[in-house]
PDB file of C-alpha atoms in Angstrom:
ATOM      1  CA  GLN Q   1       3.817  11.467 -13.067  1.00 52.00           C
ATOM      2  CA  GLN Q   2       0.842   9.746 -11.490  1.00 61.00           C
ATOM      3  CA  GLN Q   3       0.406   6.401 -13.190  1.00 87.00           C
ATOM      4  CA  VAL Q   4      -2.813   5.400 -11.435  1.00 94.00           C
ATOM      5  CA  LYS Q   5      -5.518   8.035 -11.001  1.00 96.00           C
ATOM      6  CA  GLN Q   6      -8.233   7.346  -8.441  1.00 97.00           C
ATOM      7  CA  SER Q   7     -11.537   9.106  -7.844  1.00 97.00           C
ATOM      8  CA  PRO Q   8     -13.361  10.295  -5.891  1.00 97.00           C
ATOM      9  CA  GLN Q   9     -11.083  11.393  -3.079  1.00 96.00           C
ATOM     10  CA  SER Q  10     -13.919  10.958  -0.589  1.00 97.00           C
ATOM     11  CA  LEU Q  11     -17.328   9.311  -0.781  1.00 98.00           C
ATOM     12  CA  ILE Q  12     -20.348   9.176   1.511  1.00 98.00           C
ATOM     13  CA  VAL Q  13     -22.927   6.441   0.912  1.00 98.00           C
ATOM     14  CA  GLN Q  14     -26.025   5.476   2.829  1.00 98.00           C
ATOM     15  CA  LYS Q  15     -26.203   2.033   4.398  1.00 98.00           C
ATOM     16  CA  GLY Q  16     -27.462  -0.463   1.864  1.00 98.00           C
ATOM     17  CA  GLY Q  17     -26.381   1.632  -1.109  1.00 98.00           C
ATOM     18  CA  ILE Q  18     -23.751   0.937  -3.764  1.00 98.00           C
ATOM     19  CA  SER Q  19     -20.288   2.449  -3.369  1.00 98.00           C
ATOM     20  CA  ILE Q  20     -18.334   2.973  -6.585  1.00 98.00           C
ATOM     21  CA  ILE Q  21     -14.669   3.948  -6.782  1.00 98.00           C
ATOM     22  CA  ASN Q  22     -12.938   4.457 -10.110  1.00 98.00           C
ATOM     23  CA  CYS Q  23      -9.335   4.170 -11.261  1.00 98.00           C
ATOM     24  CA  ALA Q  24      -7.579   4.875 -14.544  1.00 97.00           C
ATOM     25  CA  TYR Q  25      -4.090   3.898 -15.561  1.00 96.00           C
ATOM     26  CA  GLU Q  26      -1.678   4.937 -18.280  1.00 93.00           C
ATOM     27  CA  ASN Q  27       0.937   2.212 -18.440  1.00 90.00           C
ATOM     28  CA  THR Q  28      -0.272  -0.509 -20.827  1.00 89.00           C
ATOM     29  CA  ALA Q  29       2.315  -2.873 -19.339  1.00 87.00           C
ATOM     30  CA  PHE Q  30       0.307  -3.115 -16.113  1.00 89.00           C
ATOM     31  CA  ASP Q  31      -1.058  -6.636 -15.765  1.00 86.00           C
ATOM     32  CA  TYR Q  32      -2.238  -6.925 -12.174  1.00 88.00           C
ATOM     33  CA  PHE Q  33      -4.828  -4.673 -10.517  1.00 92.00           C
ATOM     34  CA  PRO Q  34      -5.504  -5.114  -6.788  1.00 93.00           C
ATOM     35  CA  TRP Q  35      -7.634  -3.108  -4.400  1.00 96.00           C
ATOM     36  CA  TYR Q  36      -6.465  -2.578  -0.846  1.00 96.00           C
ATOM     37  CA  GLN Q  37      -8.594  -1.626   2.154  1.00 98.00           C
ATOM     38  CA  GLN Q  38      -7.179   0.353   5.063  1.00 97.00           C
ATOM     39  CA  PHE Q  39      -8.889   0.933   8.406  1.00 97.00           C
ATOM     40  CA  PRO Q  40      -7.717   3.755  10.721  1.00 93.00           C
ATOM     41  CA  GLY Q  41      -4.535   2.841  12.560  1.00 92.00           C
ATOM     42  CA  LYS Q  42      -3.957  -0.252  10.440  1.00 94.00           C
ATOM     43  CA  GLY Q  43      -1.928  -1.134   7.402  1.00 95.00           C
ATOM     44  CA  PRO Q  44      -3.555  -1.681   4.002  1.00 96.00           C
ATOM     45  CA  ALA Q  45      -4.830  -5.200   3.332  1.00 95.00           C
ATOM     46  CA  LEU Q  46      -5.626  -6.863   0.030  1.00 94.00           C
ATOM     47  CA  LEU Q  47      -9.365  -6.860  -0.655  1.00 96.00           C
ATOM     48  CA  ILE Q  48      -9.736  -8.165  -4.185  1.00 95.00           C
ATOM     49  CA  ALA Q  49      -7.633  -8.248  -7.351  1.00 92.00           C
ATOM     50  CA  ILE Q  50      -8.070  -8.794 -11.090  1.00 92.00           C
ATOM     51  CA  ARG Q  51      -5.895  -9.613 -14.082  1.00 88.00           C
ATOM     52  CA  PRO Q  52      -6.665  -8.109 -17.521  1.00 87.00           C
ATOM     53  CA  ASP Q  53      -7.812 -11.385 -19.071  1.00 89.00           C
ATOM     54  CA  VAL Q  54     -11.242 -11.001 -17.411  1.00 92.00           C
ATOM     55  CA  SER Q  55     -13.675  -8.071 -17.350  1.00 94.00           C
ATOM     56  CA  GLU Q  56     -15.188  -8.678 -13.926  1.00 96.00           C
ATOM     57  CA  LYS Q  57     -14.393 -10.406 -10.663  1.00 96.00           C
ATOM     58  CA  LYS Q  58     -16.790 -10.771  -7.779  1.00 97.00           C
ATOM     59  CA  GLU Q  59     -16.117 -11.757  -4.179  1.00 96.00           C
ATOM     60  CA  GLY Q  60     -19.140 -11.450  -1.941  1.00 97.00           C
ATOM     61  CA  ARG Q  61     -20.368  -7.858  -1.979  1.00 98.00           C
ATOM     62  CA  PHE Q  62     -17.203  -6.605  -3.697  1.00 98.00           C
ATOM     63  CA  THR Q  63     -16.851  -6.520  -7.495  1.00 98.00           C
ATOM     64  CA  ILE Q  64     -14.067  -5.269  -9.739  1.00 97.00           C
ATOM     65  CA  SER Q  65     -15.077  -4.161 -13.231  1.00 96.00           C
ATOM     66  CA  PHE Q  66     -12.206  -3.910 -15.722  1.00 96.00           C
ATOM     67  CA  ASN Q  67     -12.202  -2.136 -19.098  1.00 95.00           C
ATOM     68  CA  LYS Q  68      -8.909  -2.841 -20.841  1.00 94.00           C
ATOM     69  CA  SER Q  69      -9.565  -0.657 -23.901  1.00 94.00           C
ATOM     70  CA  ALA Q  70     -10.412   2.346 -21.741  1.00 96.00           C
ATOM     71  CA  LYS Q  71      -7.623   1.523 -19.276  1.00 95.00           C
ATOM     72  CA  GLN Q  72     -10.052   1.841 -16.387  1.00 97.00           C
ATOM     73  CA  PHE Q  73     -11.148  -0.346 -13.511  1.00 97.00           C
ATOM     74  CA  SER Q  74     -13.574   0.203 -10.680  1.00 98.00           C
ATOM     75  CA  LEU Q  75     -14.592  -1.232  -7.326  1.00 98.00           C
ATOM     76  CA  HIS Q  76     -18.274  -1.706  -6.567  1.00 98.00           C
ATOM     77  CA  ILE Q  77     -19.421  -2.398  -3.013  1.00 98.00           C
ATOM     78  CA  MET Q  78     -22.986  -3.676  -2.982  1.00 98.00           C
ATOM     79  CA  ASP Q  79     -25.253  -3.316   0.080  1.00 98.00           C
ATOM     80  CA  SER Q  80     -22.636  -1.053   1.710  1.00 98.00           C
ATOM     81  CA  GLN Q  81     -22.349  -1.424   5.482  1.00 98.00           C
ATOM     82  CA  PRO Q  82     -20.917   0.888   8.175  1.00 97.00           C
ATOM     83  CA  GLY Q  83     -18.131  -1.657   8.662  1.00 97.00           C
ATOM     84  CA  ASP Q  84     -17.017  -0.942   5.085  1.00 98.00           C
ATOM     85  CA  SER Q  85     -16.026   2.591   6.121  1.00 98.00           C
ATOM     86  CA  ALA Q  86     -12.314   2.762   5.344  1.00 98.00           C
ATOM     87  CA  THR Q  87      -9.804   4.134   2.863  1.00 97.00           C
ATOM     88  CA  TYR Q  88      -9.625   2.176  -0.388  1.00 98.00           C
ATOM     89  CA  PHE Q  89      -6.598   2.132  -2.681  1.00 97.00           C
ATOM     90  CA  CYS Q  90      -6.474   0.852  -6.208  1.00 97.00           C
ATOM     91  CA  ALA Q  91      -3.084  -0.280  -7.450  1.00 94.00           C
ATOM     92  CA  ALA Q  92      -1.355  -1.686 -10.484  1.00 92.00           C
ATOM     93  CA  SER Q  93       1.767  -3.703 -11.137  1.00 87.00           C
ATOM     94  CA  ASP Q  94       3.726  -4.483 -14.282  1.00 79.00           C
ATOM     95  CA  LEU Q  95       6.321  -6.907 -12.914  1.00 63.00           C
ATOM     96  CA  GLY Q  96       4.831 -10.222 -13.869  1.00 57.00           C
ATOM     97  CA  GLY Q  97       1.632  -9.539 -11.985  1.00 50.00           C
ATOM     98  CA  GLY Q  98       3.158  -9.712  -8.558  1.00 55.00           C
ATOM     99  CA  ALA Q  99       3.230  -7.490  -5.509  1.00 63.00           C
ATOM    100  CA  ASP Q 100       6.642  -6.181  -6.565  1.00 66.00           C
ATOM    101  CA  GLY Q 101       6.481  -2.677  -7.963  1.00 74.00           C
ATOM    102  CA  LEU Q 102       2.923  -1.833  -6.958  1.00 85.00           C
ATOM    103  CA  THR Q 103       1.839   1.693  -7.911  1.00 88.00           C
ATOM    104  CA  PHE Q 104      -0.994   2.936  -5.716  1.00 92.00           C
ATOM    105  CA  GLY Q 105      -3.738   5.439  -6.419  1.00 95.00           C
ATOM    106  CA  LYS Q 106      -4.173   8.286  -3.956  1.00 94.00           C
ATOM    107  CA  GLY Q 107      -6.962   6.578  -2.055  1.00 96.00           C
ATOM    108  CA  THR Q 108     -10.684   7.103  -1.466  1.00 97.00           C
ATOM    109  CA  HIS Q 109     -12.002   7.794   2.006  1.00 97.00           C
ATOM    110  CA  LEU Q 110     -15.352   5.964   2.141  1.00 98.00           C
ATOM    111  CA  ILE Q 111     -17.940   6.669   4.825  1.00 98.00           C
ATOM    112  CA  ILE Q 112     -21.063   4.532   5.078  1.00 98.00           C
ATOM    113  CA  GLN Q 113     -23.768   6.339   7.021  1.00 97.00           C
ATOM    114  CA  PRO Q 114     -26.096   4.167   9.118  1.00 92.00           C
TER     115      PRO Q 114
ATOM    116  CA  ASP F   1       0.798 -14.432  15.434  1.00 65.00           C
ATOM    117  CA  THR F   2       1.352 -11.089  13.720  1.00 71.00           C
ATOM    118  CA  ALA F   3       2.549 -11.646  10.148  1.00 92.00           C
ATOM    119  CA  VAL F   4       4.403  -8.333   9.697  1.00 96.00           C
ATOM    120  CA  SER F   5       5.276  -6.434  12.858  1.00 96.00           C
ATOM    121  CA  GLN F   6       6.824  -3.001  13.223  1.00 97.00           C
ATOM    122  CA  THR F   7       8.239  -1.221  16.236  1.00 97.00           C
ATOM    123  CA  PRO F   8       7.658   1.317  17.524  1.00 97.00           C
ATOM    124  CA  LYS F   9       4.062   2.141  16.622  1.00 96.00           C
ATOM    125  CA  TYR F  10       4.576   5.795  17.501  1.00 97.00           C
ATOM    126  CA  LEU F  11       7.788   7.792  17.383  1.00 98.00           C
ATOM    127  CA  VAL F  12       8.132  11.456  18.333  1.00 98.00           C
ATOM    128  CA  THR F  13      11.541  13.016  17.950  1.00 97.00           C
ATOM    129  CA  GLN F  14      13.286  16.319  17.419  1.00 97.00           C
ATOM    130  CA  MET F  15      14.731  17.640  14.198  1.00 97.00           C
ATOM    131  CA  GLY F  16      18.283  16.537  13.547  1.00 97.00           C
ATOM    132  CA  ASN F  17      18.011  13.281  15.471  1.00 98.00           C
ATOM    133  CA  ASP F  18      18.749   9.836  14.055  1.00 98.00           C
ATOM    134  CA  LYS F  19      16.121   7.125  14.516  1.00 98.00           C
ATOM    135  CA  SER F  20      15.369   3.565  13.432  1.00 98.00           C
ATOM    136  CA  ILE F  21      12.188   1.626  12.792  1.00 98.00           C
ATOM    137  CA  LYS F  22      12.299  -2.147  12.998  1.00 98.00           C
ATOM    138  CA  CYS F  23      10.311  -4.619  10.908  1.00 97.00           C
ATOM    139  CA  GLU F  24      10.007  -8.376  11.117  1.00 97.00           C
ATOM    140  CA  GLN F  25       7.921 -10.829   9.076  1.00 96.00           C
ATOM    141  CA  ASN F  26       7.207 -14.451   9.947  1.00 95.00           C
ATOM    142  CA  LEU F  27       5.668 -15.395   6.596  1.00 92.00           C
ATOM    143  CA  GLY F  28       8.833 -16.757   5.043  1.00 90.00           C
ATOM    144  CA  HIS F  29       8.656 -14.155   2.264  1.00 89.00           C
ATOM    145  CA  ASP F  30      11.671 -13.264   0.160  1.00 86.00           C
ATOM    146  CA  THR F  31      10.806  -9.629  -0.500  1.00 88.00           C
ATOM    147  CA  MET F  32      10.263  -6.839   2.005  1.00 91.00           C
ATOM    148  CA  TYR F  33       9.354  -3.197   1.446  1.00 91.00           C
ATOM    149  CA  TRP F  34       9.131   0.182   3.102  1.00 93.00           C
ATOM    150  CA  TYR F  35       6.297   2.514   2.145  1.00 93.00           C
ATOM    151  CA  LYS F  36       5.679   6.110   3.226  1.00 94.00           C
ATOM    152  CA  GLN F  37       2.132   7.382   3.717  1.00 94.00           C
ATOM    153  CA  ASP F  38       1.830  11.148   3.931  1.00 91.00           C
ATOM    154  CA  SER F  39      -0.854  13.239   5.611  1.00 88.00           C
ATOM    155  CA  LYS F  40      -3.067  12.922   2.532  1.00 86.00           C
ATOM    156  CA  LYS F  41      -2.900   9.112   2.747  1.00 86.00           C
ATOM    157  CA  PHE F  42      -0.784   8.819  -0.397  1.00 89.00           C
ATOM    158  CA  LEU F  43       1.232   5.566  -0.337  1.00 90.00           C
ATOM    159  CA  LYS F  44       4.644   5.647  -1.960  1.00 89.00           C
ATOM    160  CA  ILE F  45       7.182   2.845  -2.082  1.00 88.00           C
ATOM    161  CA  MET F  46      10.592   3.765  -0.729  1.00 90.00           C
ATOM    162  CA  PHE F  47      12.620   0.552  -0.864  1.00 88.00           C
ATOM    163  CA  SER F  48      12.305  -3.142  -1.466  1.00 85.00           C
ATOM    164  CA  TYR F  49      14.706  -5.929  -0.586  1.00 87.00           C
ATOM    165  CA  ASN F  50      14.880  -9.376  -2.166  1.00 83.00           C
ATOM    166  CA  ASN F  51      17.186 -11.918  -0.572  1.00 73.00           C
ATOM    167  CA  LYS F  52      19.086  -9.141   1.173  1.00 69.00           C
ATOM    168  CA  GLU F  53      19.685  -7.213  -2.047  1.00 77.00           C
ATOM    169  CA  LEU F  54      18.176  -3.806  -2.745  1.00 81.00           C
ATOM    170  CA  ILE F  55      16.147  -4.117  -5.934  1.00 72.00           C
ATOM    171  CA  ILE F  56      14.125  -0.917  -5.912  1.00 70.00           C
ATOM    172  CA  ASN F  57      15.454   2.328  -4.593  1.00 71.00           C
ATOM    173  CA  GLU F  58      13.073   5.184  -5.295  1.00 70.00           C
ATOM    174  CA  THR F  59      14.278   8.777  -5.232  1.00 78.00           C
ATOM    175  CA  VAL F  60      14.290   9.151  -1.488  1.00 88.00           C
ATOM    176  CA  PRO F  61      16.877  11.212   0.384  1.00 91.00           C
ATOM    177  CA  ASN F  62      20.038   9.324   1.259  1.00 90.00           C
ATOM    178  CA  ARG F  63      19.284  10.118   4.901  1.00 95.00           C
ATOM    179  CA  PHE F  64      17.033   7.077   4.669  1.00 94.00           C
ATOM    180  CA  SER F  65      18.789   3.733   4.584  1.00 93.00           C
ATOM    181  CA  PRO F  66      17.297   0.243   4.779  1.00 92.00           C
ATOM    182  CA  LYS F  67      19.208  -2.446   6.621  1.00 92.00           C
ATOM    183  CA  SER F  68      18.407  -6.149   6.327  1.00 90.00           C
ATOM    184  CA  PRO F  69      20.280  -8.365   8.812  1.00 90.00           C
ATOM    185  CA  ASP F  70      18.433 -11.434   7.488  1.00 89.00           C
ATOM    186  CA  LYS F  71      15.543 -12.392   5.237  1.00 88.00           C
ATOM    187  CA  ALA F  72      12.947 -11.876   7.976  1.00 93.00           C
ATOM    188  CA  HIS F  73      13.987  -8.351   8.948  1.00 94.00           C
ATOM    189  CA  LEU F  74      14.167  -5.014   7.160  1.00 94.00           C
ATOM    190  CA  ASN F  75      14.912  -2.031   9.360  1.00 96.00           C
ATOM    191  CA  LEU F  76      14.721   1.610   8.314  1.00 97.00           C
ATOM    192  CA  HIS F  77      17.342   4.056   9.555  1.00 97.00           C
ATOM    193  CA  ILE F  78      16.757   7.769   9.211  1.00 97.00           C
ATOM    194  CA  ASN F  79      19.516  10.295   9.844  1.00 97.00           C
ATOM    195  CA  SER F  80      19.198  14.024  10.499  1.00 97.00           C
ATOM    196  CA  LEU F  81      15.424  13.962  10.715  1.00 97.00           C
ATOM    197  CA  GLU F  82      13.520  16.844   9.144  1.00 97.00           C
ATOM    198  CA  LEU F  83       9.984  18.162   9.718  1.00 96.00           C
ATOM    199  CA  GLY F  84       8.957  16.846   6.290  1.00 94.00           C
ATOM    200  CA  ASP F  85       9.805  13.315   7.322  1.00 96.00           C
ATOM    201  CA  SER F  86       6.702  13.248   9.514  1.00 97.00           C
ATOM    202  CA  ALA F  87       4.473  10.516   8.092  1.00 97.00           C
ATOM    203  CA  VAL F  88       3.321   6.962   8.669  1.00 97.00           C
ATOM    204  CA  TYR F  89       5.867   4.390   7.530  1.00 97.00           C
ATOM    205  CA  PHE F  90       4.690   0.910   6.583  1.00 96.00           C
ATOM    206  CA  CYS F  91       6.735  -2.208   6.255  1.00 96.00           C
ATOM    207  CA  ALA F  92       5.387  -4.920   3.933  1.00 94.00           C
ATOM    208  CA  SER F  93       6.425  -8.271   2.552  1.00 92.00           C
ATOM    209  CA  SER F  94       5.554 -10.558  -0.328  1.00 89.00           C
ATOM    210  CA  ARG F  95       6.823 -13.464  -2.336  1.00 81.00           C
ATOM    211  CA  PRO F  96       8.716 -12.268  -5.411  1.00 67.00           C
ATOM    212  CA  GLY F  97       7.479 -12.043  -8.984  1.00 60.00           C
ATOM    213  CA  ARG F  98       4.680 -14.121 -10.458  1.00 58.00           C
ATOM    214  CA  ARG F  99       4.307 -16.244  -7.341  1.00 55.00           C
ATOM    215  CA  SER F 100       3.239 -13.183  -5.428  1.00 64.00           C
ATOM    216  CA  THR F 101      -0.326 -11.922  -5.461  1.00 70.00           C
ATOM    217  CA  GLU F 102      -0.408  -9.982  -2.224  1.00 85.00           C
ATOM    218  CA  ALA F 103       1.655  -7.554  -0.202  1.00 89.00           C
ATOM    219  CA  PHE F 104       1.212  -7.959   3.560  1.00 92.00           C
ATOM    220  CA  PHE F 105       1.532  -4.712   5.479  1.00 95.00           C
ATOM    221  CA  GLY F 106       2.482  -4.043   9.059  1.00 96.00           C
ATOM    222  CA  GLN F 107       0.396  -1.759  11.265  1.00 96.00           C
ATOM    223  CA  GLY F 108       2.581   1.259  10.537  1.00 97.00           C
ATOM    224  CA  THR F 109       4.857   3.572  12.509  1.00 98.00           C
ATOM    225  CA  ARG F 110       3.638   7.120  12.938  1.00 97.00           C
ATOM    226  CA  LEU F 111       6.715   9.334  12.943  1.00 98.00           C
ATOM    227  CA  THR F 112       6.354  12.889  14.165  1.00 97.00           C
ATOM    228  CA  VAL F 113       9.317  15.243  13.905  1.00 97.00           C
ATOM    229  CA  VAL F 114       9.081  18.360  16.067  1.00 97.00           C
TER     230      VAL F 114
END
């Protein structure tokens, strides 16, 4: 049973455009929603995270939008740059909001074309 | 200084062999993990250790066994390797529970079974 569904599987965006990756979850006990970024040959690294008490969190060009009633959250990358090309994973946790017990989505391979 | 380090980075071995992957973290974290990333980039947690006690043990074959000699190390032993074990294995660490907001990943070990 896949508890966190991520789409699209791959995404190509022109430089300067907006990249949008969506995730949906089923477990209403989830209370921590991070996004991880993974470059080729490297391990995933935390990019940005949100808790369900807010509907949006912004850090630079990266924004998480969270819809608790729909059980959906999304990552928006504004002014996308070639250096943003990577695989992005959404995740969710229900163990007190910590890194313990993270459930990852299947990942989105993002390519930013110059 | 590398926060979470794994060795080796690449491992090629024949079916039926026994191999180990080592992991060390210098972050002072209490919890360490092993994740498996398959060819489709799907990340799945295999084990986690908290203060040298196994607290999550997903349904992985018992050919896989984590060994933690101390809080800073969590090694992965794999017996009787099979073709399907080929994947990238990531070690990670975090602080436990609510104090934790991030899992720190190593660079990964690409295991190829031939």
